[in-house]
Amino acid sequence: MIGSNAFRGKHILLGITGSIAAYKAADLVRRLKEHGAEVRVMMSHGATQFITPLTMQTVSGHPVSLNFFDADEEAAMGHIKLARWADWIVIAPATADCLAKLTHGHADDLISTVCLASEAPLILAPAMNNKMWSHPATQQNYQLLKQRGVEFFGPESGDQACGEQGEGRLMAVDAIVSLLLTKLQPGPLSGTQLLITAGPTYEPIDPVRFIANRSSGKMGYALAQAAVEAGANVTLISGPVALGTPDGVNRVDVETAQQMYDAVMQYLTQTIIFIGCAAVADYRPAHQAQAKLKKSTNNDLTLQLQLNPDIINTVANSDNRPELVVGFAAETDDLQQYAQQKLQQKRLDLIAANRVGDRLAFGQENNALEIFWEGGHKSLTEAPKLEIARELIKVITERYHAKNSI
Ligand code: PMT
């Protein structure tokens, strides 16, 4: 990537905490400076075990802030001064300990204190062993920080320095810089909070069996990516899928329709635009067997089903209704009629209808949509899901701005 001066005048305060990935921070500083940023660095004691302050001083061109209690440093630039100086605070790599400190508001070292004292947007790029990342303690801290508006870049999946494989790698330096660059060029949805559901739900019958559908999540994930490209802050509530998280997206994994409902309700108050792309099971087994069901001599087995909550219907009729509620309709026949019925019955602002077929919709790479809103209609002909998603996000943006201009 060639330097662009895009960050000219931007003060980026980079926090480095104690992970082996700390060595990549020198490259990150160099890339940010190539784009014109002024970068100051603060390091935890752990980080200095992996990369020297002298290296960071050399690449940033400024003394590195290390200790909260260093009288000289406090005189040169105290934690309050650093906190005020920053336009953005980026912590890369951010360890599990760093996440825990920030979640609980600790102020026992320089980095946590500066974060507590600063109103600058905080971006964390976690790096840690995959078991540490997936540990419930870390995951709870991650969710809480996201709910407070902290942004996460990564982590990514792949080979780890400890020899294991999994999620927990520091996002690639190029990707971190690209995401920071997209924050500068305001897109049509800049600063808009989007909540998107994607994928299927699994409704357990017993510990090994469930009712599901053929949704792969590709359409919903493409929408999340397209919305980030348009500048939105995106939370993606995802059913079980085999897809990587698009860069810059906050992903919350769920399994059942009830869990999807609960997760959506948790994020609803801060949501401006809601898109329900998930193929939510309308029904779940009324009773979930605690032990694996055994085959009996009967030819027939009756499974009693119970209605699941209708997520989008609840969202559209809630006291915390987002400004725009967008639904999907997947139909095998009478596409337009059923889609328009759903638009009205669920009180949606817009519905994107897809015909279920051999080449389209569920599980496929391509899709085609008929989009309806009150007094309007647009057709999107067959194309890869990311292209369709970008076009749909354009229509959603137009409807959102049209609604706001009334
Ligand atoms: O995931 P892919 O393989 O890429 O496929 C994409 C897709 C075909 C799943 C997607 O484009 C799509 O059409 N999603 C909606 C599928 C669906 O379940 O439609 P529906 O007509 O049954 O539901 C209508 C709307 O109500 C949807 O917005 C759905 O998310 C919502 N709903 C349905 C039931 C329920 N209990 N709660 C809901 O919120």
XYZ file of C-alpha atoms and ligand atoms in Angstrom:
445
model
C 0.000 0.000 0.000
C 1.386 3.375 -0.980
C 1.176 6.229 1.533
C -1.742 8.585 0.856
C -1.605 11.321 3.492
C -5.163 10.246 4.327
C -4.356 10.316 8.064
C -2.769 13.766 7.883
C -3.545 15.658 11.093
C -4.817 12.479 12.832
C -3.404 11.663 16.258
C -3.311 7.926 16.704
C -2.350 6.647 20.138
C -1.163 3.055 19.777
C -1.226 0.819 22.855
C 0.857 -2.347 22.696
C 0.271 -5.142 25.196
C 2.207 -8.330 25.897
C 1.686 -10.735 23.022
C 4.174 -12.272 20.606
C 2.285 -10.335 17.901
C 3.719 -7.137 19.441
C 6.558 -7.343 16.927
C 4.020 -6.431 14.208
C 3.302 -3.115 15.932
C 6.472 -1.586 14.461
C 5.170 -2.269 10.952
C 1.745 -0.899 11.918
C 3.305 2.382 13.098
C 5.347 2.635 9.894
C 2.207 2.120 7.741
C 0.136 4.628 9.706
C 2.919 7.200 9.340
C 3.146 6.499 5.601
C -0.462 7.686 5.458
C 0.418 10.883 7.319
C -0.693 9.967 10.878
C 1.051 11.274 13.936
C 1.569 8.221 16.128
C 2.440 8.054 19.826
C 3.062 4.716 21.454
C 2.321 3.424 24.946
C 3.480 -0.029 25.964
C 2.641 -2.380 28.813
C 5.476 -4.015 30.732
C 4.609 -7.315 28.991
C 4.910 -5.732 25.553
C 8.483 -4.630 26.279
C 9.419 -8.326 26.629
C 8.531 -8.819 22.934
C 9.655 -5.579 21.290
C 11.863 -2.850 22.666
C 10.674 0.683 23.413
C 13.710 1.867 21.451
C 12.362 0.205 18.287
C 8.970 1.840 18.795
C 10.578 5.199 19.537
C 12.611 4.935 16.348
C 9.649 4.086 14.103
C 7.213 6.537 15.718
C 9.722 9.365 16.106
C 8.559 10.033 19.690
C 9.501 8.764 23.148
C 7.411 5.792 24.183
C 5.162 6.072 27.263
C 5.740 3.130 29.545
C 5.023 3.689 33.188
C 2.201 5.286 34.975
C 4.440 6.247 37.904
C 7.469 7.492 35.974
C 7.947 11.068 37.193
C 9.823 12.104 34.064
C 7.170 10.776 31.723
C 4.353 12.285 33.702
C 6.084 15.635 33.343
C 6.643 15.118 29.616
C 3.113 13.937 28.804
C 0.827 12.759 31.583
C -1.870 10.169 31.099
C -4.549 12.861 30.949
C -2.595 14.741 28.308
C -2.178 11.534 26.263
C -5.883 10.777 26.673
C -6.799 14.228 25.339
C -4.205 14.140 22.549
C -5.631 11.013 20.922
C -8.168 11.151 18.077
C -8.235 7.368 18.138
C -6.794 4.883 20.592
C -5.803 1.642 18.878
C -4.566 -1.247 21.016
C -2.767 -3.769 18.826
C -2.122 -6.381 19.961
C -4.679 -6.410 22.783
C -4.244 -9.351 25.168
C -6.917 -11.180 27.176
C -5.645 -9.347 30.258
C -6.024 -6.013 28.461
C -9.668 -6.833 27.574
C -10.349 -7.855 31.181
C -8.857 -4.636 32.567
C -10.853 -2.465 30.162
C -14.094 -4.348 30.850
C -13.779 -3.796 34.577
C -12.488 -0.228 34.364
C -9.136 -0.942 35.991
C -6.682 1.942 36.159
C -3.594 0.186 37.488
C -1.294 0.759 34.515
C -0.777 3.433 31.890
C -2.820 1.875 29.047
C -5.929 1.070 31.099
C -5.800 4.485 32.788
C -5.482 6.377 29.506
C -8.431 4.411 28.044
C -10.533 5.249 31.080
C -9.606 8.929 30.888
C -10.131 9.355 27.153
C -13.245 10.086 25.122
C -11.490 9.060 21.904
C -12.953 6.067 20.005
C -11.279 2.880 21.184
C -10.328 0.133 18.743
C -8.976 -3.205 19.939
C -7.144 -5.741 17.780
C -6.981 -8.828 20.017
C -4.192 -11.409 19.812
C -4.016 -14.453 22.031
C -4.097 -18.243 22.101
C -7.374 -19.583 20.650
C -8.412 -21.217 23.956
C -7.891 -17.940 25.781
C -9.982 -16.159 23.145
C -12.849 -18.664 23.293
C -12.814 -18.832 27.110
C -16.194 -17.649 28.468
C -14.461 -14.966 30.559
C -12.813 -13.408 27.493
C -15.957 -13.808 25.396
C -18.064 -12.071 28.046
C -15.553 -9.223 28.247
C -15.573 -8.974 24.438
C -19.393 -8.778 24.306
C -19.572 -6.203 27.085
C -16.945 -3.990 25.486
C -18.766 -4.174 22.132
C -22.028 -3.219 23.787
C -20.255 -0.145 25.185
C -19.213 0.873 21.677
C -15.612 -0.390 21.653
C -14.705 -1.509 18.129
C -12.915 -4.771 17.430
C -10.646 -5.501 14.495
C -10.308 -9.287 14.411
C -9.015 -11.535 15.739
C -8.360 -13.751 12.725
C -8.172 -17.531 12.460
C -5.132 -19.522 11.414
C -1.798 -20.859 12.654
C -0.764 -19.496 16.023
C 2.693 -18.817 17.444
C 2.016 -21.420 20.178
C 1.717 -24.119 17.483
C -2.070 -24.381 17.725
C -4.661 -23.431 15.121
C -7.757 -21.343 15.643
C -9.201 -17.904 16.209
C -6.957 -15.482 18.060
C -4.392 -14.170 15.562
C -3.785 -10.449 15.305
C -5.560 -9.043 12.249
C -3.073 -8.482 9.402
C -1.446 -5.046 9.573
C -2.717 -4.227 6.040
C -6.290 -5.023 7.078
C -6.008 -2.871 10.238
C -4.778 0.080 8.166
C -7.497 -0.461 5.509
C -10.238 -0.512 8.140
C -8.886 2.665 9.729
C -8.837 4.271 6.274
C -12.505 3.372 5.653
C -13.373 5.204 8.892
C -11.957 8.405 7.445
C -13.882 8.487 4.189
C -17.407 8.861 5.439
C -19.702 6.452 3.597
C -23.454 6.982 3.152
C -24.121 5.011 6.364
C -21.237 6.454 8.440
C -21.868 6.228 12.141
C -25.158 4.315 11.592
C -25.694 1.308 13.839
C -26.896 -1.715 11.847
C -28.097 -4.988 13.290
C -28.228 -7.915 10.854
C -29.326 -11.503 11.423
C -27.913 -14.255 9.202
C -27.810 -18.008 8.753
C -30.094 -20.783 9.948
C -31.220 -21.615 13.453
C -30.826 -25.060 14.997
C -33.753 -26.264 17.073
C -32.678 -29.214 19.259
C -34.716 -32.408 19.410
C -32.303 -34.200 21.723
C -28.567 -33.779 22.495
C -27.557 -34.952 18.984
C -30.409 -34.034 16.640
C -31.926 -30.770 15.575
C -34.304 -29.170 13.061
C -32.542 -26.740 10.711
C -32.687 -25.394 7.162
C -30.314 -24.914 4.225
C -29.295 -21.302 4.898
C -25.503 -20.926 4.622
C -25.340 -17.366 5.984
C -23.685 -16.129 2.753
C -26.367 -13.524 1.980
C -26.399 -12.081 5.511
C -22.579 -12.035 5.741
C -22.365 -10.298 2.340
C -24.813 -7.677 3.635
C -22.673 -7.164 6.741
C -19.593 -6.627 4.560
C -21.440 -4.245 2.212
C -22.770 -2.251 5.179
C -19.247 -1.875 6.657
C -18.049 -0.679 3.241
C -20.826 1.947 3.384
C -19.421 3.137 6.733
C -21.956 1.510 9.090
C -21.160 0.005 12.486
C -22.423 -3.523 12.085
C -23.426 -6.162 14.601
C -24.163 -9.517 13.014
C -26.239 -12.033 14.961
C -25.335 -15.290 13.308
C -26.780 -18.765 13.400
C -24.380 -21.723 12.960
C -22.449 -21.214 9.694
C -19.007 -22.061 8.310
C -18.003 -18.524 7.319
C -15.295 -16.133 8.507
C -16.377 -12.828 10.036
C -16.095 -9.910 7.587
C -13.498 -7.329 8.709
C -14.890 -4.700 11.037
C -18.070 -6.622 11.907
C -19.107 -7.413 15.484
C -20.342 -10.996 15.336
C -22.489 -12.666 17.975
C -22.985 -16.420 17.551
C -26.270 -18.068 18.491
C -27.873 -21.401 17.776
C -31.623 -21.360 18.359
C -34.361 -18.911 17.329
C -34.896 -18.053 20.994
C -31.178 -17.245 21.422
C -31.307 -15.131 18.234
C -34.342 -13.322 19.613
C -32.580 -12.651 22.958
C -29.403 -11.392 21.240
C -31.392 -9.085 18.931
C -33.306 -7.626 21.891
C -30.014 -6.945 23.681
C -28.751 -4.766 20.818
C -32.071 -3.190 19.827
C -31.908 0.085 21.761
C -28.817 1.242 19.856
C -29.988 -0.038 16.414
C -30.890 2.418 13.651
C -31.415 -0.100 10.828
C -32.410 -3.740 11.344
C -32.074 -6.335 8.574
C -33.564 -9.781 9.205
C -31.808 -12.028 6.708
C -31.703 -15.128 8.906
C -33.806 -18.140 8.033
C -35.320 -18.430 11.506
C -37.161 -21.649 12.293
C -40.831 -20.863 12.746
C -41.249 -23.864 15.067
C -39.121 -25.751 17.584
C -39.670 -29.141 19.232
C -42.006 -28.549 22.160
C -39.868 -30.813 24.367
C -36.127 -31.237 24.131
C -35.160 -34.731 25.276
C -32.290 -34.713 27.773
C -31.019 -38.107 26.545
C -30.633 -39.359 22.984
C -33.977 -40.664 21.687
C -33.955 -44.394 21.040
C -35.404 -46.088 17.992
C -38.584 -47.928 18.940
C -40.497 -50.679 17.187
C -43.164 -48.157 16.085
C -43.176 -47.213 12.433
C -44.134 -43.639 13.225
C -42.735 -41.031 15.543
C -44.650 -37.840 16.242
C -42.736 -34.711 17.094
C -44.772 -31.964 18.677
C -43.725 -28.475 17.612
C -44.180 -25.145 19.281
C -44.161 -21.687 17.674
C -40.944 -19.652 17.977
C -41.068 -15.912 18.602
C -41.179 -13.911 15.361
C -38.068 -11.776 15.723
C -38.652 -9.224 12.984
C -42.300 -8.811 13.901
C -41.303 -8.035 17.492
C -38.582 -5.612 16.325
C -40.951 -3.750 13.979
C -43.616 -3.384 16.650
C -41.326 -2.631 19.580
C -41.141 0.621 21.597
C -37.466 0.655 20.572
C -38.311 0.265 16.876
C -35.260 1.016 14.694
C -35.768 3.760 12.107
C -35.783 1.212 9.289
C -36.789 -2.452 9.517
C -35.896 -4.632 6.524
C -37.115 -8.193 6.126
C -36.457 -11.016 3.687
C -38.938 -13.442 2.189
C -37.850 -16.776 0.757
C -40.601 -18.247 -1.378
C -40.983 -21.131 -3.812
C -44.125 -19.624 -5.449
C -46.231 -16.438 -5.556
C -43.145 -14.436 -4.610
C -44.627 -10.968 -4.991
C -47.921 -11.751 -3.268
C -46.321 -13.403 -0.204
C -43.598 -10.755 0.046
C -46.112 -7.920 0.019
C -48.242 -9.710 2.603
C -45.199 -10.003 4.897
C -44.302 -6.355 4.311
C -47.701 -5.271 5.593
C -48.404 -7.900 8.235
C -45.009 -7.493 9.926
C -45.057 -3.660 9.504
C -41.721 -3.633 7.651
C -40.282 -0.653 5.772
C -38.837 -2.817 3.026
C -38.782 -6.472 2.053
C -36.279 -8.305 -0.146
C -37.863 -11.380 -1.693
C -35.863 -14.224 -3.189
C -37.159 -17.150 -5.133
C -35.877 -20.436 -3.780
C -34.359 -22.328 -6.694
C -31.540 -24.527 -7.922
C -29.130 -21.677 -8.579
C -30.357 -19.043 -6.135
C -30.955 -18.200 -2.475
C -30.358 -21.004 0.080
C -26.739 -22.146 0.122
C -25.942 -20.775 -3.357
C -23.236 -18.316 -4.426
C -25.708 -16.174 -6.406
C -28.984 -14.535 -5.653
C -31.650 -12.346 -7.291
C -34.061 -10.117 -5.395
C -37.403 -8.392 -5.815
C -37.395 -5.497 -3.380
C -40.694 -3.922 -2.282
C -41.538 -0.931 -0.125
C -44.684 1.163 0.158
C -45.135 2.701 -3.268
C -41.922 1.277 -4.739
C -40.253 -1.769 -6.251
C -36.826 -2.677 -7.602
C -35.560 -5.893 -9.239
C -31.978 -7.093 -8.810
C -31.135 -9.709 -11.428
C -28.917 -12.720 -10.746
C -25.421 -11.868 -9.493
C -22.960 -13.018 -6.778
C -24.350 -12.385 -3.292
C -21.816 -9.633 -2.481
C -22.889 -7.646 -5.563
C -26.556 -8.135 -4.678
C -25.793 -7.089 -1.091
C -24.075 -3.868 -2.224
C -27.089 -2.984 -4.392
C -29.534 -3.786 -1.601
C -27.526 -1.637 0.858
C -27.800 1.225 -1.686
C -31.601 0.851 -1.773
C -31.739 0.618 2.047
C -29.580 3.771 2.333
C -31.898 5.655 -0.062
C -35.007 4.570 1.869
C -33.346 5.489 5.183
C -32.364 8.970 3.982
C -35.764 9.449 2.291
C -37.512 8.594 5.578
C -35.274 10.967 7.531
C -35.837 13.838 5.140
C -39.628 13.817 5.638
O -28.004 -17.922 3.959
P -27.964 -18.124 2.458
O -27.636 -19.548 2.086
O -27.073 -17.125 1.762
O -29.443 -17.861 1.900
C -30.018 -16.603 2.024
C -31.509 -16.707 2.429
C -32.291 -17.395 1.322
C -31.677 -17.484 3.744
C -31.991 -15.210 2.640
O -31.808 -14.498 1.442
C -33.439 -15.155 3.071
O -34.361 -15.173 2.262
N -33.701 -15.092 4.416
C -35.052 -15.163 4.985
C -35.506 -16.578 4.944
C -36.811 -16.790 5.626
O -36.854 -17.503 6.577
O -37.812 -16.096 5.178
P -39.322 -16.183 5.772
O -40.147 -15.782 4.624
O -39.591 -17.493 6.424
O -39.312 -15.069 6.900
C -39.668 -13.703 6.661
C -38.876 -12.774 7.537
O -39.197 -12.991 8.906
C -37.372 -12.904 7.407
O -36.823 -11.605 7.439
C -36.994 -13.697 8.644
O -35.660 -13.380 9.084
C -38.039 -13.235 9.643
N -38.400 -14.191 10.706
C -39.010 -15.369 10.381
C -39.393 -16.216 11.401
C -39.139 -15.862 12.755
N -39.478 -16.648 13.749
N -38.527 -14.696 13.028
C -38.162 -13.858 12.025
O -37.600 -12.797 12.291
